[in-house]
XYZ file of C-alpha atoms in Angstrom:
695
model
C -3.796 10.305 32.047
C -5.664 13.221 30.210
C -8.311 11.654 27.631
C -9.457 13.502 24.910
C -13.222 13.071 23.839
C -13.835 15.314 20.724
C -17.398 14.053 20.121
C -18.732 14.833 23.721
C -21.201 18.140 23.914
C -22.477 18.111 20.551
C -19.157 17.914 18.903
C -17.462 20.396 21.043
C -15.359 17.909 22.928
C -14.115 17.548 26.661
C -11.068 16.168 28.238
C -11.048 14.023 30.855
C -8.793 12.959 33.693
C -8.457 9.200 34.271
C -6.330 7.704 37.364
C -4.852 4.027 37.316
C -7.103 2.420 40.241
C -10.357 4.463 39.844
C -13.153 2.809 37.503
C -13.985 5.769 36.087
C -12.625 8.987 34.731
C -13.816 12.398 35.439
C -14.290 15.906 33.736
C -10.774 17.581 33.715
C -12.421 21.149 33.132
C -10.688 22.067 30.095
C -12.982 24.642 27.674
C -14.578 22.879 24.725
C -13.296 22.957 21.472
C -15.373 24.753 18.652
C -16.901 22.410 16.459
C -15.924 20.853 13.554
C -18.798 18.713 12.537
C -20.546 17.878 9.185
C -23.596 17.026 7.671
C -23.620 15.435 4.006
C -26.412 15.056 1.651
C -26.471 12.892 -1.570
C -28.235 14.085 -4.888
C -28.051 11.345 -6.792
C -29.170 11.334 -10.770
C -32.690 9.661 -11.228
C -33.462 10.691 -14.607
C -34.294 8.249 -17.551
C -30.823 8.350 -18.769
C -29.450 6.296 -16.117
C -30.122 2.463 -16.510
C -32.055 0.555 -13.514
C -29.108 -1.466 -12.698
C -26.707 1.646 -12.312
C -29.629 3.426 -10.278
C -28.881 0.654 -7.572
C -24.960 1.026 -7.690
C -25.337 4.491 -6.849
C -27.542 3.301 -3.929
C -24.953 0.711 -3.083
C -22.499 3.324 -2.976
C -24.253 5.412 -0.652
C -24.425 2.640 1.804
C -20.508 1.818 1.515
C -20.036 5.549 2.208
C -22.504 5.403 5.150
C -20.488 2.762 6.897
C -17.154 4.767 6.331
C -18.567 7.768 8.248
C -19.874 5.772 11.231
C -17.698 6.707 14.029
C -17.246 10.147 13.084
C -19.401 13.500 14.279
C -20.341 13.365 10.121
C -24.020 12.618 9.504
C -25.613 11.708 5.967
C -29.466 13.114 5.155
C -31.710 9.709 5.352
C -33.121 12.457 7.565
C -30.290 13.500 9.911
C -32.086 12.413 12.913
C -32.418 9.143 11.710
C -28.691 8.926 11.052
C -28.043 8.700 14.904
C -31.118 6.794 16.168
C -31.072 3.837 13.289
C -28.752 1.095 13.048
C -26.290 1.146 10.118
C -28.600 -1.910 8.391
C -31.972 0.090 8.668
C -30.247 3.079 7.372
C -29.045 0.935 4.608
C -32.401 -0.399 4.055
C -34.201 3.195 4.024
C -31.475 4.060 1.163
C -32.026 1.173 -0.621
C -35.921 1.700 -0.748
C -34.949 4.920 -2.785
C -36.832 4.575 -6.182
C -35.627 6.129 -9.477
C -38.212 8.941 -10.897
C -37.201 8.968 -14.652
C -37.808 11.497 -16.636
C -35.443 14.806 -17.528
C -32.153 15.901 -15.652
C -33.160 18.796 -13.419
C -30.020 19.197 -11.716
C -29.996 22.811 -10.581
C -33.713 22.601 -9.358
C -32.607 19.697 -7.360
C -29.817 21.243 -6.107
C -32.591 24.625 -5.013
C -34.505 21.387 -3.194
C -31.679 20.639 -0.901
C -30.685 23.912 0.110
C -34.310 25.413 0.859
C -35.863 22.051 2.068
C -32.961 19.801 3.392
C -30.042 22.035 4.811
C -32.054 23.976 7.312
C -33.011 20.770 9.154
C -28.891 20.300 9.511
C -27.248 20.978 12.930
C -26.405 24.468 14.236
C -22.587 24.842 13.567
C -21.951 21.839 11.158
C -20.240 21.979 7.946
C -22.840 21.537 5.045
C -21.606 19.200 2.366
C -23.424 18.194 -0.948
C -22.095 15.365 -3.318
C -24.045 15.516 -7.015
C -23.618 12.413 -8.651
C -24.955 12.341 -12.425
C -24.426 10.849 -15.803
C -25.077 13.891 -18.185
C -25.448 17.595 -18.324
C -28.388 19.400 -17.302
C -31.468 18.902 -19.641
C -34.841 20.777 -19.891
C -34.497 22.670 -16.328
C -36.431 26.094 -15.818
C -33.483 26.915 -13.764
C -29.725 27.553 -14.302
C -26.993 26.934 -12.165
C -26.187 30.686 -11.821
C -29.779 30.492 -9.912
C -28.507 28.619 -7.436
C -24.909 27.959 -7.078
C -24.272 31.876 -5.384
C -27.321 30.735 -3.094
C -25.160 27.763 -1.793
C -21.928 29.803 -1.553
C -24.008 32.061 0.285
C -25.009 29.083 2.621
C -21.338 27.947 2.688
C -22.631 24.446 1.555
C -19.109 22.619 0.203
C -20.047 21.243 -3.065
C -18.301 18.090 -5.026
C -19.664 16.962 -8.400
C -18.894 13.238 -9.726
C -19.621 12.736 -13.166
C -20.034 8.859 -14.302
C -19.912 7.934 -17.921
C -18.476 9.102 -21.262
C -20.660 12.428 -21.851
C -18.085 14.285 -19.431
C -15.089 13.768 -21.882
C -16.575 16.862 -23.832
C -15.191 20.393 -22.724
C -18.805 21.506 -22.211
C -20.014 18.650 -20.024
C -16.511 18.758 -17.924
C -17.008 22.400 -17.515
C -20.633 21.796 -15.675
C -18.766 19.830 -13.029
C -16.548 22.236 -12.239
C -19.573 24.614 -12.245
C -21.690 22.634 -9.453
C -18.195 22.086 -7.682
C -16.817 24.240 -4.994
C -13.644 26.286 -5.513
C -10.890 25.782 -6.184
C -12.957 22.809 -8.109
C -9.841 20.754 -9.303
C -10.034 19.746 -5.642
C -14.084 19.072 -5.918
C -14.423 17.114 -8.713
C -14.330 13.465 -9.308
C -14.933 11.802 -12.994
C -15.150 7.656 -13.263
C -15.535 5.688 -16.436
C -18.865 3.615 -15.337
C -20.927 3.571 -12.064
C -19.221 0.551 -11.135
C -16.073 2.917 -10.592
C -17.710 4.679 -7.446
C -15.823 2.434 -5.436
C -12.709 3.592 -6.393
C -12.852 6.843 -5.728
C -14.739 6.051 -1.847
C -11.027 6.039 -0.379
C -10.243 9.830 -1.959
C -13.693 11.378 -0.931
C -13.866 10.482 2.686
C -10.522 11.756 2.849
C -11.609 14.786 0.996
C -14.527 15.169 3.445
C -13.120 14.152 6.867
C -9.909 12.571 6.567
C -8.097 12.844 9.916
C -8.868 15.907 11.843
C -6.025 18.023 13.164
C -2.809 18.950 12.642
C 0.587 17.427 14.675
C 2.948 18.920 16.172
C 6.408 17.492 17.754
C 9.153 19.220 20.103
C 13.201 18.298 19.629
C 16.634 20.352 19.049
C 18.964 20.791 16.610
C 22.473 21.327 16.837
C 21.469 22.532 20.571
C 18.989 24.940 19.325
C 14.892 24.530 20.009
C 13.191 23.055 17.129
C 9.755 22.527 15.981
C 7.903 20.128 13.492
C 4.730 20.781 12.084
C 2.457 18.597 10.171
C 0.459 20.161 7.632
C -1.515 16.800 5.872
C -3.562 19.069 3.875
C -0.915 20.870 2.318
C -1.706 20.867 -1.512
C -3.823 17.595 -0.797
C -0.143 15.672 -0.518
C 1.022 16.669 3.051
C 4.056 18.467 4.009
C 6.398 18.292 7.050
C 8.026 21.890 8.279
C 10.699 22.014 10.515
C 11.503 25.485 12.344
C 14.366 26.264 14.742
C 14.353 29.465 17.294
C 17.198 31.782 16.722
C 18.030 34.328 18.194
C 14.119 34.543 19.345
C 12.801 34.535 15.939
C 11.410 30.988 14.210
C 13.234 30.101 11.316
C 12.288 27.488 8.829
C 15.165 25.035 8.655
C 14.087 22.501 6.392
C 10.954 20.605 5.357
C 9.437 17.599 3.210
C 6.549 16.039 1.236
C 5.352 12.400 0.802
C 6.946 10.018 -1.480
C 5.492 7.987 -4.342
C 6.310 4.820 -4.607
C 6.869 3.687 -8.136
C 6.826 -0.054 -9.781
C 8.354 -0.844 -6.296
C 10.857 1.646 -5.928
C 10.912 4.987 -4.188
C 11.231 8.549 -6.128
C 13.817 10.503 -4.716
C 16.005 13.469 -5.059
C 15.410 16.827 -6.530
C 12.913 17.638 -9.007
C 9.999 19.826 -10.271
C 7.206 18.859 -7.597
C 8.876 19.418 -4.730
C 12.144 18.718 -2.036
C 13.160 15.798 -2.880
C 10.878 14.004 -5.566
C 10.907 13.422 -9.077
C 7.656 11.986 -9.202
C 4.285 13.868 -7.698
C 3.500 12.669 -4.111
C 0.409 10.247 -3.769
C -2.707 12.681 -3.688
C -4.814 12.229 -0.202
C -2.114 10.356 1.826
C -2.210 12.737 4.601
C 1.583 12.931 5.449
C 2.250 14.482 8.447
C -0.962 13.455 10.180
C 1.295 12.236 13.096
C 4.688 12.976 14.058
C 7.205 11.537 16.419
C 10.991 12.949 17.187
C 13.868 10.095 17.970
C 17.238 11.689 19.511
C 20.307 9.769 20.439
C 23.544 11.247 21.395
C 25.833 11.516 18.631
C 23.381 10.666 16.170
C 21.253 12.870 13.955
C 17.861 13.254 15.070
C 14.973 10.986 13.239
C 11.187 12.172 12.811
C 8.925 9.742 12.256
C 6.208 10.946 10.284
C 2.995 9.112 9.894
C 0.776 9.311 6.166
C -1.959 7.088 7.267
C -4.307 7.352 3.933
C -1.333 6.219 1.947
C -2.396 3.764 -0.280
C -0.065 0.799 -1.788
C 2.638 -2.022 -1.213
C -0.635 -3.913 0.040
C -1.085 -2.031 3.257
C -2.883 1.250 4.034
C -0.684 3.871 5.417
C 2.923 4.143 6.206
C 5.573 5.668 8.619
C 8.138 7.474 7.018
C 11.563 7.932 8.870
C 13.222 11.489 7.793
C 16.926 12.549 9.199
C 17.047 15.364 10.461
C 20.440 16.961 8.960
C 22.737 19.817 10.170
C 22.662 21.015 6.425
C 20.739 20.917 3.666
C 17.092 22.380 3.388
C 15.034 19.062 2.520
C 14.410 16.646 5.352
C 15.954 13.193 4.022
C 13.165 10.468 4.372
C 14.933 7.376 3.720
C 13.336 4.782 5.263
C 9.555 3.386 5.442
C 7.665 1.472 8.131
C 4.653 -0.575 7.311
C 1.860 -2.633 8.927
C 0.579 -5.920 8.472
C -0.343 -6.822 4.664
C -4.207 -7.213 3.708
C -5.132 -3.819 5.448
C -5.872 -1.679 2.393
C -7.866 0.748 4.411
C -6.137 0.277 7.936
C -4.595 3.696 8.353
C -1.335 2.483 9.815
C 0.687 5.730 11.082
C -2.453 7.453 12.309
C -0.704 8.118 15.521
C 3.159 7.527 16.509
C 4.336 7.847 19.922
C 7.833 6.598 21.679
C 7.308 3.987 24.240
C 10.774 4.270 25.938
C 13.448 1.871 26.219
C 11.215 -1.659 26.825
C 13.501 -4.267 26.156
C 16.771 -2.896 27.507
C 18.962 -2.469 24.859
C 19.468 1.459 25.487
C 17.024 2.726 22.338
C 13.824 3.944 21.927
C 11.082 1.506 21.109
C 8.269 3.358 18.794
C 4.575 2.303 19.108
C 2.494 2.989 15.379
C -1.472 2.866 15.444
C -3.397 1.708 12.521
C -6.807 2.457 14.034
C -8.896 0.864 11.152
C -7.596 -2.376 10.829
C -9.573 -5.743 11.947
C -12.872 -4.324 10.827
C -12.364 -1.138 12.413
C -11.146 -2.623 15.414
C -7.765 -1.243 15.311
C -4.261 -2.392 16.392
C -0.938 -1.320 17.672
C 2.647 -2.052 16.291
C 5.711 -1.912 18.186
C 8.934 -1.238 16.462
C 12.569 -1.774 18.519
C 15.032 0.683 18.279
C 18.394 0.508 16.426
C 21.215 3.302 15.788
C 19.963 5.734 13.400
C 16.005 5.141 14.414
C 13.814 1.716 14.290
C 13.535 -1.681 12.804
C 11.610 -1.517 9.568
C 10.158 -4.406 10.710
C 7.563 -4.742 13.644
C 8.121 -6.828 16.926
C 4.852 -7.355 18.046
C 1.276 -6.450 17.099
C -1.562 -5.918 19.228
C -5.518 -5.857 17.929
C -8.072 -4.038 19.737
C -9.750 -7.546 19.201
C -7.910 -9.415 22.041
C -9.881 -7.480 24.741
C -13.127 -8.259 26.623
C -14.288 -4.419 25.977
C -13.668 -4.785 22.285
C -12.889 -1.728 21.602
C -13.394 0.480 18.179
C -10.304 2.329 16.239
C -8.308 0.940 19.155
C -4.753 2.926 18.241
C -6.355 6.292 17.390
C -4.571 8.452 19.829
C -1.282 7.182 21.863
C 0.425 8.898 24.566
C 3.629 6.480 25.548
C 7.082 6.391 27.590
C 6.101 7.575 31.072
C 5.370 5.352 34.394
C 1.810 5.751 34.873
C 1.589 2.216 36.975
C 4.532 2.944 39.551
C 6.775 -0.053 38.649
C 9.472 1.547 36.948
C 8.598 0.640 33.883
C 6.999 2.592 30.763
C 3.498 2.109 29.928
C 1.568 3.303 27.129
C -1.993 4.454 26.690
C -4.043 3.590 23.911
C -7.368 5.839 22.709
C -10.346 4.359 21.016
C -13.342 5.029 20.376
C -14.698 5.496 23.737
C -12.292 4.008 25.840
C -8.608 4.222 26.897
C -6.845 1.082 27.199
C -3.523 1.064 29.113
C -0.947 -1.167 29.004
C 2.095 -2.085 30.868
C 5.693 -3.277 29.688
C 6.957 -6.598 31.904
C 10.048 -6.522 33.768
C 12.795 -8.138 31.377
C 15.049 -10.600 32.003
C 17.893 -11.539 29.599
C 18.678 -15.701 30.299
C 21.897 -17.089 28.969
C 22.359 -20.995 28.878
C 25.617 -23.053 29.528
C 26.012 -27.226 29.108
C 28.486 -29.219 30.578
C 29.288 -33.081 30.644
C 30.831 -34.762 34.203
C 33.360 -36.589 33.484
C 34.251 -34.746 29.811
C 36.552 -37.708 29.022
C 37.844 -40.951 30.396
C 41.701 -40.944 31.586
C 43.320 -44.050 30.202
C 45.095 -44.727 33.032
C 41.672 -44.837 35.028
C 40.437 -47.555 32.607
C 41.474 -50.767 34.810
C 38.485 -53.163 34.036
C 38.816 -56.999 34.983
C 38.836 -58.993 31.573
C 35.323 -60.313 31.966
C 34.021 -56.621 32.551
C 35.222 -54.822 29.305
C 32.723 -54.145 27.465
C 32.799 -53.675 23.664
C 32.778 -49.486 23.671
C 33.406 -47.114 26.402
C 30.093 -46.913 27.782
C 29.685 -45.214 30.886
C 27.127 -42.893 32.853
C 27.562 -39.059 32.362
C 25.719 -36.140 34.339
C 24.633 -33.234 31.580
C 24.304 -29.960 33.825
C 22.271 -27.357 32.135
C 22.562 -23.966 33.945
C 20.825 -20.687 33.329
C 22.021 -17.221 34.577
C 19.567 -14.918 34.337
C 20.549 -10.954 34.450
C 18.033 -8.126 34.748
C 17.796 -5.970 31.599
C 14.785 -3.551 32.318
C 15.552 -0.634 35.219
C 12.691 -1.278 37.315
C 11.268 -1.627 41.307
C 11.082 -5.418 40.963
C 13.872 -7.415 43.130
C 17.298 -6.335 42.946
C 18.436 -3.172 41.403
C 18.734 -2.889 37.884
C 21.913 -3.633 36.482
C 23.317 -1.448 33.622
C 23.188 -2.539 30.032
C 26.497 -3.862 28.541
C 27.404 -5.755 25.485
C 27.617 -9.425 25.983
C 29.490 -11.971 24.159
C 27.374 -14.262 22.410
C 27.677 -17.776 24.888
C 30.201 -20.158 23.474
C 29.348 -23.624 22.728
C 29.791 -25.908 25.568
C 32.576 -28.306 25.527
C 31.050 -31.743 24.801
C 32.618 -35.345 24.723
C 34.156 -35.999 21.595
C 32.243 -39.129 20.776
C 28.921 -37.583 23.038
C 26.225 -35.933 21.227
C 25.989 -32.504 20.018
C 24.549 -29.678 22.126
C 20.811 -30.685 22.376
C 18.148 -28.191 21.912
C 18.541 -25.266 23.949
C 16.214 -22.176 24.950
C 17.062 -18.985 23.068
C 19.105 -16.896 25.196
C 18.033 -13.551 23.503
C 15.046 -11.982 25.131
C 11.949 -11.824 23.235
C 10.304 -9.040 22.345
C 8.531 -7.579 25.489
C 4.774 -8.615 25.468
C 2.821 -5.179 26.332
C -0.702 -6.175 26.531
C -1.549 -6.419 30.330
C -4.820 -5.889 32.343
C -4.519 -2.438 33.978
C -4.046 -2.748 37.944
C -7.380 -1.872 40.038
C -4.318 0.085 42.416
C -0.680 1.186 41.960
C 1.425 -1.752 40.857
C 4.459 -1.031 42.773
C 5.861 -3.976 43.241
C 6.026 -5.420 47.159
C 9.300 -5.586 48.875
C 11.736 -8.621 48.342
C 9.507 -9.420 44.854
C 11.866 -10.776 42.593
C 11.652 -11.014 38.432
C 11.261 -14.350 37.200
C 9.806 -16.687 34.347
C 9.157 -20.605 33.561
C 10.724 -22.068 30.644
C 9.786 -24.815 28.769
C 12.362 -27.045 27.737
C 13.007 -29.732 24.795
C 16.321 -31.544 24.977
C 17.631 -33.570 22.164
C 20.827 -36.039 22.306
C 22.421 -36.476 18.889
C 20.386 -34.334 16.592
C 19.760 -35.079 12.968
C 22.155 -38.550 12.984
C 21.947 -41.693 15.107
C 21.908 -41.564 18.691
C 24.836 -42.359 20.451
C 23.337 -41.676 23.659
C 20.275 -41.747 25.638
C 18.568 -39.779 28.701
C 17.943 -41.875 32.158
C 14.523 -42.975 30.296
C 16.253 -44.597 27.814
C 14.966 -41.482 25.168
C 17.227 -39.554 23.142
C 14.965 -36.926 23.837
C 13.616 -35.204 27.318
C 11.055 -32.628 28.174
C 10.731 -30.658 31.186
C 10.295 -27.059 32.882
C 13.144 -24.788 34.517
C 12.321 -21.854 36.644
C 14.678 -18.974 36.061
C 15.350 -15.957 38.174
C 17.800 -13.227 38.502
C 21.025 -15.219 39.138
C 22.131 -19.099 38.450
C 19.892 -22.128 38.394
C 21.216 -25.431 37.040
C 19.537 -28.829 36.243
C 20.783 -32.324 35.816
C 19.942 -35.102 33.692
C 21.922 -38.518 33.853
C 22.812 -40.040 30.474
C 23.851 -43.110 29.082
C 26.944 -42.389 26.606
C 29.948 -43.303 24.802
C 32.761 -40.988 25.958
C 36.271 -41.326 23.983
C 39.411 -42.004 25.724
C 42.205 -39.424 26.499
C 44.477 -38.760 23.439
C 48.290 -39.040 23.881
C 49.732 -38.083 20.327
C 52.232 -35.570 21.231
C 51.956 -31.655 20.540
C 50.535 -32.286 17.206
C 47.324 -34.322 18.517
C 48.172 -36.586 14.990
C 49.115 -40.024 16.400
C 52.095 -42.158 14.327
C 52.277 -45.375 15.767
C 55.105 -48.355 15.133
C 53.455 -51.602 15.705
C 55.618 -54.493 15.491
C 54.340 -58.299 15.671
C 56.181 -61.502 16.922
C 55.038 -65.039 16.843
C 55.352 -68.281 18.535
C 54.715 -71.571 17.649
C 55.148 -73.456 20.668
C 58.578 -73.915 20.305
C 58.069 -76.244 17.140
C 59.876 -75.437 13.802
C 57.664 -77.691 11.722
C 54.159 -78.454 12.161
C 53.314 -82.677 11.338
C 49.694 -83.114 10.202
C 48.064 -85.964 11.975
C 50.820 -86.148 14.762
C 50.999 -82.916 15.974
C 47.799 -82.573 18.629
C 47.740 -78.855 19.024
C 49.690 -76.301 18.121
C 49.547 -73.010 20.203
C 50.555 -69.665 18.892
C 51.798 -66.816 21.059
C 51.489 -63.136 19.202
C 53.302 -60.382 20.961
C 52.272 -56.959 19.556
C 54.473 -54.056 20.473
C 54.044 -50.628 19.805
C 57.407 -48.302 19.320
C 55.880 -45.176 18.564
C 52.641 -42.985 19.705
C 49.591 -44.193 20.755
C 47.468 -46.492 18.336
C 43.567 -46.261 18.169
C 41.352 -48.916 16.630
C 44.321 -51.723 16.010
C 43.752 -54.855 15.261
C 45.221 -57.777 13.395
C 44.233 -61.010 11.726
C 45.854 -64.440 11.515
C 44.912 -66.901 9.095
C 45.818 -70.405 8.718
C 44.958 -73.825 6.233
C 41.481 -74.831 5.947
C 42.951 -78.240 7.262
C 43.303 -76.890 11.293
C 40.713 -76.325 13.528
C 40.740 -72.955 15.442
C 39.860 -73.727 19.135
C 40.067 -70.887 21.351
C 41.927 -67.042 21.868
C 43.251 -66.141 25.375
C 44.445 -63.203 26.199
C 47.548 -63.276 28.327
C 48.535 -59.334 29.148
C 46.076 -56.825 28.586
C 47.601 -53.217 27.482
C 46.962 -50.911 29.806
C 43.743 -48.289 29.009
C 42.491 -50.814 26.114
C 39.372 -51.970 28.164
C 38.625 -54.438 25.029
C 37.752 -57.941 25.571
C 38.872 -60.791 22.920
C 36.426 -62.329 20.684
C 36.635 -65.289 18.229
C 36.880 -65.207 14.637
C 35.750 -67.719 11.438
C 37.892 -70.544 11.188
C 39.932 -68.918 7.984
C 40.430 -65.479 9.890
C 41.495 -64.971 13.334
C 40.771 -61.563 14.425
C 42.086 -60.197 17.191
C 40.359 -57.434 19.573
C 40.046 -53.790 18.277
C 42.116 -52.173 20.775
C 41.191 -48.641 20.961
C 44.613 -47.926 22.248
C 47.990 -49.503 22.263
C 50.477 -47.919 23.892
């Protein structure tokens, strides 16, 4: 892996070559780049017109800006040497010890002092930046701006003017700010109503002074022609992306796009005076075009992912636009947006974008997006799964730099993915951080289907020939539930068997369960979860050993009859059970003995609707009449005959006068398959057994 170190060699930069398995990186011998460092001086108004509490707010503003520029090759004058030597807390203490002098507003004299006494001590080759913060016009100064501004121009000092308060509402006062500022003055002047509002311009100020250095390029093809996308994030302060195609040996502009603006929860688009595809002005300072990534698929238009890391809105800092490259038309249609986790307004989501390759085995390209300023500048990496026509708008995984023991800062500031660096046949991604390179591996992927079956599924009616005294009240029986997992490789790697081509598979059907038995227990999801990328970089090449296989341990939680009264139980007597299963490529099964109620087989014709024809014949021991007091015993023989289809749950009641006392009931003949014992009833209502089936 080639790793850039832009702050090495006093800002000239260096490129390192890092090999997997080696503990350190070595200089790749690439020539250093020219310096792009910056030294900044704050000139704040300490005259008597500034209230003491507002002067304290200006100092707080400076300390917060110092925090923002930490980790960049930019120094603020406390003194320039102290900026490298002192900690952030020590620098803030030095700023807070600055005292207000009072007196008149001698802005021109103060600028002359900075030019002659401060900037001569800055670094050779560094950009010189002066920020002037004042609450009013120059007053009582022996010098004029015409005496000092030409000197600043000759010395190449970039000047920003920040006017605070109502004094600058007049045309003369506003013009003074434009005189102090570098041209074009509209890009170097800020106006706020009060000193408290200084906080609100920190983001814009940082973007203008430092932002994110460099421009993005991406190669792709359009209708078989070689194409090149170029990002210009500083174009007119809103950013622009231009797409060129190579025709007849000449690069020609094919289409372009600028950043979009959000208006009350909707996106302004169309054709308007603000530029291609816009009916409202794009957001200034969004840095649209800072990162580019092209996705190309057979039969589809190419999609260009464009990072706008400085965009502010929607509860997050930064976003990535999905722009469709169409064969016709001069405008890239940016139709969808990717966002990071809410709550990180300064996260710079979209500072880097890279293809990961197919990490989930669906045949589509997945994408990683860096957000190097999230989580208190630890940074984060987002994974978006590919889908037809681009990528999903919702991230499937977020990896924060705080997870790693090395505690990287600005994790995700640079990305390179889609290649197998570790030698296991799976795509890896290299993530740049401040002074660190983190290599993440994608694991092998196993798709798991689950199927559940019961043995036996039903009890045959002709098989139920229980003895009278053994007939239970229901058809309770011991069954066996078989839970099987079938694992199929989804990733093309060097583990185990050769990877099988990915083909669409129908969702598994629900297992056929006994009708009176519980519903399917809760099973593990068959669809694989998003691949877990963060794994420690290996010490040596990660080529899997011969015969190694892909497998995983699943944790199971099975429940019988979920949501209703349990009619079945596992061997332990509970309706729930937990366990683990080791799944791999192929079929593996678990068996669970279950005590449950199984239904009898139904025989009700082709329509499966039973229409019985029950007939009852009574015989009274041959007697024609009953003489109370004379006849000691009366035996009633009841014969039930079914001339129709099977009858389920049939019963009969025999009512007798209260002067008779009931003695007993005896079953003389049991219909085949009933499996139901007799039971007695109250004296006044003799109820025969419930017969689930009367053939």
